[in-house]
């Protein structure tokens, strides 16, 4: 089989079970694809030995006949996940050389399910960014091109998105704090699911903003997202915020039937200056769901416009505290000190050298909004806004809405280098996605069309808490109706 | 019935150069929770382990590690709250207190600023029989301890030991109800006593398991009463906080020094600056650590890694039902049940092991005698050998047996003390020892009479004197006791001497 790496998880699973291919073959094909895709800069730490060893074990399991769905599936792991004995540096200089002695719960679950880690994926430094350009490794590149222009794969899970879209792996893990799974998925024409806060354990994932961070799958299809979500999810006693709830069989919930479901269209997501293409994509999505038998209602989420500023207070506040541990004392980078330098010099030099400008900006913003005298004006007010945003969604769901349809991003993938000098422009990328994190809801980005330049665009569906199964089913309907099959032409 | 009536002690008055001054003191006591594991990790809390050996990934703040609350530590805090008659908050929450220091790996301490687990309570601080200060507790919260920085092992380097990092502490915050150095020390003693009864803190100050930050201010007589009426702090002076003291003696000395320093400043027309100070026990003075302006901005905010801590009333009720008898109640009961003085009751209830030892001795015996023996003989002997009650070579059963022999007149008081010493050094069954070594009291009047006759016959001069002065009969009694090796029944000897001398 020459196109092994183009397989979906579901397709590969079936092929593996039938004996049409082996995990080793599949893994080797991915490793070869990765070797040939240096220009994408998606994989930043490659683990071929681990991959082939696990492939061998997966083949044995498949042969034995009791392999779970993810068994033998080669995946990429975002660099934010701690992986035992493998560089895990959150794309930051400050964690240079850090090889954890432990494995994150989510990546361990994937190992337990028999999936195969090919390596670690590029991302924005500490998951802070929407274009992958804050990475210490240099940015990943979108396999989709606009003419000759290199585009961002989005961020922060840009390496994951690029790798999946370019068929370097069958799927990848991402994390989403304000849109970091959904935005890059939309920019690369793949599916990205951020589950309900608490569905996946955060244990072993380098923290950005703890009350917002969630891991999720980035896949080629909605079905794959369901399969991979199944393996990643579940209660973890090591994470107090992970929910002690049973994980349903998500794939079995993909019935394709959404008759009688109510889909809300929030008027506040119709932004001034929104490209017409996004507007019409949204309208098409609405029509597709209506045609599939769903009831479409216009709804209001009145506090939406406060979400982005609230997010950019809360996330940096938590980050400023979460990143305090990177001090050069115990692990990672430590600055060379001059004669007579004291402990404060060590902190200052280490952190100045170790953190990139965007991380430093957010640490400073976060420190500022938490400081005495500003706490109430910023942090506390942002928390109140957050509660109101959550209430907006609660009210919508209470009124009978099952899912909410919005654009995933305000534009298609933009050229690299565009947001360098304007962080606020970059932050605006998150305008449709941050509400979901603030409210702790599940959200999924589904590729539904191409813009006039032939670049993928996505729509976002937002579901009720803990109803990922239902959400995936609606997404599955949207995906089928949209019939998105486009692939980037290989140029790398 | 068990309600002890008491009067508050007089506040300490310090005479300045110009006026009299009073002290106003509040304490923040950090008590290490008696728990084998840390507050948010499974690492051991064992004292004296190899540096950095009791450290879990989360204690070292490795990337991606998360805290998980140790339920036992929560239970201990609730137990402590109940022991201090405090309200328990069924919903509390954890906050992060952010600051940089190498022995604080996370860069923040997880504490409870906004919603502590325990609310208002009270402690009765005994100063003397009938004199006690009721100190109000403002709150108790649970938090992580920091590690230890070691600066004096190497001229160029500092070392960090994370063994203590993440160990659970209870911070017990009092109201400014304490009015003198002795009261402050007595307050800590009482807290320690209650927590040791409860088993929630071992109270070992030497190991740092109990430390106090002391807030001290001074005011003119009358000001404190005005504050009490209005709860308006402006009636009180500017306070300074003396950090991290781990001895009762230092607490008193530091307060005394600090009060005099503040008085001198004010009387000199200067101002007391609100600041954090350290006590230097070598020099016996406090010195500035950081002023209010230099104070850290801790940027407290709710810890997003932990859900609010919700506990059930039924669970609290279960803990309440399992509380032991506490010192105040036990002391009152000892006075009532055993007819002892309040002072003796205080001594015997100072720690729960002593009280238990005493009750084991007193059970079925005369309480007063038991109290005397435990306090005078046993405690005296323990002190001499620098032993704790749990290390006593004489068990409660052995001491009880000695008292039984004494009660049955089988041995005299003096012999009993000798017997106690034998049991102390050699062990064994007291009754058997008395039997084996012929220590039984001679009650055979014939034998005693012979001894009396002998002494009288041998000392005619003394006989004459005694007839003139009956008080000298005691000399004859002494001689007879000596002649019988102390075994003669003293009452029988007395009676016979009196009769023979015709007194």
GROMACS .gro file of N, CA, C and O in nm, chain A residues 82 95 98 101-102 197 202-206 210-211 237-241 317-318 321-322 324-327 330-331 343 347 351 367 370-372 375 379 383, chain B residues 57-69 96 98-108 114 160 162 297-302 304-307:
model
  304
   82UNK      N    1   0.436   1.584   2.860
   82UNK     CA    2   0.557   1.521   2.911
   82UNK      C    3   0.557   1.374   2.869
   82UNK      O    4   0.459   1.303   2.891
   95UNK      N    5   1.310   2.507   2.879
   95UNK     CA    6   1.304   2.364   2.910
   95UNK      C    7   1.399   2.283   2.822
   95UNK      O    8   1.382   2.162   2.807
   98UNK      N    9   1.514   1.909   2.878
   98UNK     CA   10   1.432   1.845   2.983
   98UNK      C   11   1.369   1.717   2.931
   98UNK      O   12   1.293   1.717   2.835
  101UNK      N   13   1.083   1.217   3.378
  101UNK     CA   14   1.087   1.078   3.425
  101UNK      C   15   0.946   1.022   3.437
  101UNK      O   16   0.924   0.923   3.504
  102UNK      N   17   0.852   1.093   3.376
  102UNK     CA   18   0.713   1.048   3.386
  102UNK      C   19   0.643   1.074   3.254
  102UNK      O   20   0.692   1.148   3.169
  197UNK      N   21  -1.402   2.075   2.975
  197UNK     CA   22  -1.296   2.088   3.074
  197UNK      C   23  -1.314   1.980   3.180
  197UNK      O   24  -1.422   1.968   3.240
  202UNK      N   25  -0.515   1.663   3.296
  202UNK     CA   26  -0.409   1.758   3.263
  202UNK      C   27  -0.276   1.714   3.322
  202UNK      O   28  -0.173   1.780   3.303
  203UNK      N   29  -0.274   1.603   3.395
  203UNK     CA   30  -0.152   1.560   3.463
  203UNK      C   31  -0.043   1.528   3.360
  203UNK      O   32  -0.063   1.448   3.269
  204UNK      N   33   0.069   1.593   3.376
  204UNK     CA   34   0.181   1.568   3.286
  204UNK      C   35   0.180   1.655   3.162
  204UNK      O   36   0.267   1.639   3.076
  205UNK      N   37   0.084   1.743   3.151
  205UNK     CA   38   0.085   1.839   3.041
  205UNK      C   39   0.136   1.971   3.098
  205UNK      O   40   0.085   2.018   3.201
  206UNK      N   41   0.239   2.027   3.036
  206UNK     CA   42   0.295   2.152   3.086
  206UNK      C   43   0.182   2.256   3.090
  206UNK      O   44   0.113   2.278   2.990
  210UNK      N   45  -0.431   2.684   3.378
  210UNK     CA   46  -0.486   2.558   3.429
  210UNK      C   47  -0.638   2.549   3.423
  210UNK      O   48  -0.692   2.440   3.406
  211UNK      N   49  -0.707   2.659   3.438
  211UNK     CA   50  -0.853   2.652   3.440
  211UNK      C   51  -0.911   2.647   3.299
  211UNK      O   52  -1.032   2.637   3.283
  237UNK      N   53  -0.726   1.034   3.906
  237UNK     CA   54  -0.716   1.081   4.046
  237UNK      C   55  -0.599   1.178   4.067
  237UNK      O   56  -0.595   1.249   4.167
  238UNK      N   57  -0.506   1.180   3.972
  238UNK     CA   58  -0.391   1.270   3.988
  238UNK      C   59  -0.423   1.413   3.944
  238UNK      O   60  -0.342   1.503   3.962
  239UNK      N   61  -0.540   1.432   3.881
  239UNK     CA   62  -0.583   1.566   3.843
  239UNK      C   63  -0.717   1.594   3.910
  239UNK      O   64  -0.820   1.539   3.872
  240UNK      N   65  -0.713   1.681   4.011
  240UNK     CA   66  -0.834   1.708   4.089
  240UNK      C   67  -0.946   1.769   4.005
  240UNK      O   68  -1.061   1.767   4.045
  241UNK      N   69  -0.910   1.828   3.890
  241UNK     CA   70  -1.014   1.890   3.808
  241UNK      C   71  -1.064   1.796   3.699
  241UNK      O   72  -1.145   1.835   3.616
  317UNK      N   73  -0.287   3.564   3.371
  317UNK     CA   74  -0.277   3.563   3.517
  317UNK      C   75  -0.233   3.424   3.564
  317UNK      O   76  -0.137   3.410   3.641
  318UNK      N   77  -0.303   3.322   3.516
  318UNK     CA   78  -0.267   3.186   3.557
  318UNK      C   79  -0.128   3.148   3.505
  318UNK      O   80  -0.050   3.083   3.574
  321UNK      N   81   0.171   3.267   3.708
  321UNK     CA   82   0.195   3.184   3.826
  321UNK      C   83   0.247   3.046   3.786
  321UNK      O   84   0.344   2.995   3.843
  322UNK      N   85   0.186   2.987   3.684
  322UNK     CA   86   0.228   2.853   3.640
  322UNK      C   87   0.373   2.851   3.591
  322UNK      O   88   0.442   2.750   3.601
  324UNK      N   89   0.614   3.038   3.701
  324UNK     CA   90   0.710   3.083   3.802
  324UNK      C   91   0.812   2.973   3.833
  324UNK      O   92   0.923   3.000   3.876
  325UNK      N   93   0.773   2.847   3.811
  325UNK     CA   94   0.861   2.735   3.846
  325UNK      C   95   0.983   2.726   3.755
  325UNK      O   96   1.079   2.657   3.788
  326UNK      N   97   0.977   2.793   3.641
  326UNK     CA   98   1.092   2.787   3.550
  326UNK      C   99   1.191   2.894   3.593
  326UNK      O  100   1.186   3.008   3.546
  327UNK      N  101   1.274   2.856   3.688
  327UNK     CA  102   1.361   2.954   3.752
  327UNK      C  103   1.509   2.917   3.741
  327UNK      O  104   1.595   2.983   3.798
  330UNK      N  105   1.610   2.393   3.925
  330UNK     CA  106   1.604   2.246   3.931
  330UNK      C  107   1.619   2.176   3.796
  330UNK      O  108   1.663   2.063   3.791
  331UNK      N  109   1.573   2.240   3.688
  331UNK     CA  110   1.579   2.173   3.557
  331UNK      C  111   1.576   2.279   3.448
  331UNK      O  112   1.544   2.395   3.473
  343UNK      N  113   2.090   3.547   4.372
  343UNK     CA  114   1.977   3.464   4.331
  343UNK      C  115   1.882   3.542   4.240
  343UNK      O  116   1.829   3.488   4.143
  347UNK      N  117   1.755   3.441   3.859
  347UNK     CA  118   1.617   3.437   3.811
  347UNK      C  119   1.601   3.525   3.688
  347UNK      O  120   1.545   3.485   3.586
  351UNK      N  121   1.534   3.371   3.318
  351UNK     CA  122   1.400   3.387   3.260
  351UNK      C  123   1.403   3.479   3.138
  351UNK      O  124   1.325   3.461   3.045
  367UNK      N  125   0.116   3.913   3.572
  367UNK     CA  126   0.166   3.964   3.699
  367UNK      C  127   0.097   4.097   3.733
  367UNK      O  128   0.055   4.121   3.846
  370UNK      N  129  -0.275   4.066   3.845
  370UNK     CA  130  -0.293   4.004   3.977
  370UNK      C  131  -0.238   4.092   4.089
  370UNK      O  132  -0.256   4.062   4.207
  371UNK      N  133  -0.171   4.200   4.053
  371UNK     CA  134  -0.101   4.274   4.158
  371UNK      C  135  -0.198   4.359   4.239
  371UNK      O  136  -0.307   4.394   4.194
  372UNK      N  137  -0.155   4.387   4.360
  372UNK     CA  138  -0.239   4.463   4.454
  372UNK      C  139  -0.279   4.595   4.390
  372UNK      O  140  -0.198   4.663   4.329
  375UNK      N  141  -0.602   4.398   4.100
  375UNK     CA  142  -0.666   4.266   4.105
  375UNK      C  143  -0.816   4.275   4.079
  375UNK      O  144  -0.870   4.203   3.996
  379UNK      N  145  -0.847   4.110   3.725
  379UNK     CA  146  -0.867   3.966   3.741
  379UNK      C  147  -1.009   3.934   3.791
  379UNK      O  148  -1.079   3.850   3.736
  383UNK      N  149  -1.312   3.739   3.599
  383UNK     CA  150  -1.380   3.619   3.651
  383UNK      C  151  -1.531   3.637   3.647
  383UNK      O  152  -1.605   3.542   3.621
  549UNK      N  153   0.739   1.439   4.261
  549UNK     CA  154   0.752   1.528   4.144
  549UNK      C  155   0.678   1.660   4.166
  549UNK      O  156   0.726   1.766   4.127
  550UNK      N  157   0.563   1.652   4.229
  550UNK     CA  158   0.485   1.775   4.248
  550UNK      C  159   0.553   1.867   4.350
  550UNK      O  160   0.547   1.989   4.337
  551UNK      N  161   0.621   1.809   4.448
  551UNK     CA  162   0.693   1.892   4.546
  551UNK      C  163   0.808   1.967   4.480
  551UNK      O  164   0.840   2.079   4.520
  552UNK      N  165   0.869   1.904   4.383
  552UNK     CA  166   0.980   1.968   4.313
  552UNK      C  167   0.929   2.056   4.199
  552UNK      O  168   1.008   2.111   4.124
  553UNK      N  169   0.797   2.065   4.187
  553UNK     CA  170   0.734   2.148   4.084
  553UNK      C  171   0.784   2.111   3.945
  553UNK      O  172   0.820   2.196   3.865
  554UNK      N  173   0.787   1.981   3.917
  554UNK     CA  174   0.823   1.939   3.782
  554UNK      C  175   0.711   1.981   3.688
  554UNK      O  176   0.595   1.991   3.729
  555UNK      N  177   0.743   2.006   3.562
  555UNK     CA  178   0.640   2.054   3.468
  555UNK      C  179   0.522   1.958   3.459
  555UNK      O  180   0.541   1.836   3.452
  556UNK      N  181   0.403   2.015   3.461
  556UNK     CA  182   0.283   1.935   3.442
  556UNK      C  183   0.233   1.860   3.565
  556UNK      O  184   0.133   1.789   3.558
  557UNK      N  185   0.303   1.873   3.677
  557UNK     CA  186   0.261   1.801   3.797
  557UNK      C  187   0.148   1.877   3.867
  557UNK      O  188   0.144   1.999   3.865
  558UNK      N  189   0.059   1.802   3.928
  558UNK     CA  190  -0.060   1.864   3.989
  558UNK      C  191  -0.077   1.821   4.134
  558UNK      O  192  -0.046   1.708   4.170
  559UNK      N  193  -0.127   1.913   4.216
  559UNK     CA  194  -0.151   1.880   4.356
  559UNK      C  195  -0.282   1.805   4.374
  559UNK      O  196  -0.379   1.830   4.304
  560UNK      N  197  -0.283   1.709   4.466
  560UNK     CA  198  -0.407   1.641   4.503
  560UNK      C  199  -0.416   1.646   4.655
  560UNK      O  200  -0.323   1.606   4.725
  561UNK      N  201  -0.527   1.695   4.704
  561UNK     CA  202  -0.539   1.719   4.848
  561UNK      C  203  -0.535   1.588   4.927
  561UNK      O  204  -0.595   1.488   4.888
  588UNK      N  205  -0.330   3.069   4.555
  588UNK     CA  206  -0.185   3.069   4.539
  588UNK      C  207  -0.128   3.200   4.589
  588UNK      O  208  -0.179   3.307   4.556
  590UNK      N  209   0.202   3.400   4.551
  590UNK     CA  210   0.314   3.394   4.458
  590UNK      C  211   0.436   3.472   4.507
  590UNK      O  212   0.424   3.590   4.541
  591UNK      N  213   0.548   3.407   4.512
  591UNK     CA  214   0.676   3.476   4.534
  591UNK      C  215   0.789   3.383   4.493
  591UNK      O  216   0.772   3.261   4.487
  592UNK      N  217   0.901   3.443   4.463
  592UNK     CA  218   1.016   3.365   4.419
  592UNK      C  219   1.111   3.337   4.534
  592UNK      O  220   1.150   3.428   4.606
  593UNK      N  221   1.147   3.213   4.552
  593UNK     CA  222   1.255   3.176   4.642
  593UNK      C  223   1.297   3.034   4.608
  593UNK      O  224   1.212   2.951   4.574
  594UNK      N  225   1.426   3.005   4.615
  594UNK     CA  226   1.469   2.872   4.570
  594UNK      C  227   1.407   2.756   4.649
  594UNK      O  228   1.394   2.646   4.595
  595UNK      N  229   1.368   2.781   4.773
  595UNK     CA  230   1.309   2.669   4.847
  595UNK      C  231   1.158   2.662   4.827
  595UNK      O  232   1.088   2.585   4.893
  596UNK      N  233   1.107   2.743   4.734
  596UNK     CA  234   0.965   2.736   4.696
  596UNK      C  235   0.959   2.700   4.547
  596UNK      O  236   0.945   2.788   4.462
  597UNK      N  237   0.971   2.571   4.516
  597UNK     CA  238   0.989   2.532   4.376
  597UNK      C  239   0.878   2.579   4.283
  597UNK      O  240   0.903   2.615   4.169
  598UNK      N  241   0.755   2.577   4.329
  598UNK     CA  242   0.645   2.615   4.240
  598UNK      C  243   0.647   2.764   4.206
  598UNK      O  244   0.589   2.806   4.108
  599UNK      N  245   0.712   2.841   4.292
  599UNK     CA  246   0.701   2.986   4.276
  599UNK      C  247   0.575   3.039   4.342
  599UNK      O  248   0.543   3.157   4.330
  600UNK      N  249   0.502   2.951   4.406
  600UNK     CA  250   0.386   2.993   4.485
  600UNK      C  251   0.361   2.891   4.594
  600UNK      O  252   0.399   2.775   4.582
  606UNK      N  253  -0.874   3.350   5.091
  606UNK     CA  254  -1.008   3.406   5.084
  606UNK      C  255  -1.113   3.321   5.158
  606UNK      O  256  -1.207   3.375   5.213
  652UNK      N  257   1.959   2.377   4.890
  652UNK     CA  258   1.815   2.373   4.915
  652UNK      C  259   1.774   2.229   4.947
  652UNK      O  260   1.814   2.137   4.877
  654UNK      N  261   1.439   2.009   4.993
  654UNK     CA  262   1.294   2.016   4.967
  654UNK      C  263   1.213   1.919   5.051
  654UNK      O  264   1.094   1.901   5.028
  789UNK      N  265   0.433   4.166   4.700
  789UNK     CA  266   0.297   4.162   4.647
  789UNK      C  267   0.273   4.017   4.608
  789UNK      O  268   0.325   3.969   4.508
  790UNK      N  269   0.198   3.947   4.690
  790UNK     CA  270   0.187   3.802   4.673
  790UNK      C  271   0.093   3.759   4.561
  790UNK      O  272   0.085   3.643   4.527
  791UNK      N  273   0.020   3.856   4.505
  791UNK     CA  274  -0.068   3.826   4.391
  791UNK      C  275  -0.152   3.700   4.416
  791UNK      O  276  -0.156   3.608   4.334
  792UNK      N  277  -0.216   3.697   4.530
  792UNK     CA  278  -0.304   3.584   4.561
  792UNK      C  279  -0.412   3.570   4.454
  792UNK      O  280  -0.472   3.668   4.412
  793UNK      N  281  -0.438   3.448   4.414
  793UNK     CA  282  -0.557   3.422   4.333
  793UNK      C  283  -0.595   3.275   4.350
  793UNK      O  284  -0.512   3.195   4.393
  794UNK      N  285  -0.721   3.242   4.321
  794UNK     CA  286  -0.766   3.104   4.346
  794UNK      C  287  -0.681   3.004   4.269
  794UNK      O  288  -0.657   3.022   4.150
  796UNK      N  289  -0.608   2.731   4.041
  796UNK     CA  290  -0.693   2.665   3.940
  796UNK      C  291  -0.670   2.515   3.931
  796UNK      O  292  -0.744   2.448   3.860
  797UNK      N  293  -0.572   2.464   4.003
  797UNK     CA  294  -0.548   2.320   3.997
  797UNK      C  295  -0.635   2.242   4.096
  797UNK      O  296  -0.636   2.119   4.094
  798UNK      N  297  -0.700   2.316   4.186
  798UNK     CA  298  -0.777   2.248   4.291
  798UNK      C  299  -0.919   2.299   4.292
  798UNK      O  300  -0.943   2.420   4.284
  799UNK      N  301  -1.012   2.207   4.301
  799UNK     CA  302  -1.152   2.248   4.313
  799UNK      C  303  -1.174   2.301   4.454
  799UNK      O  304  -1.099   2.268   4.546
   0.00000   0.00000   0.00000
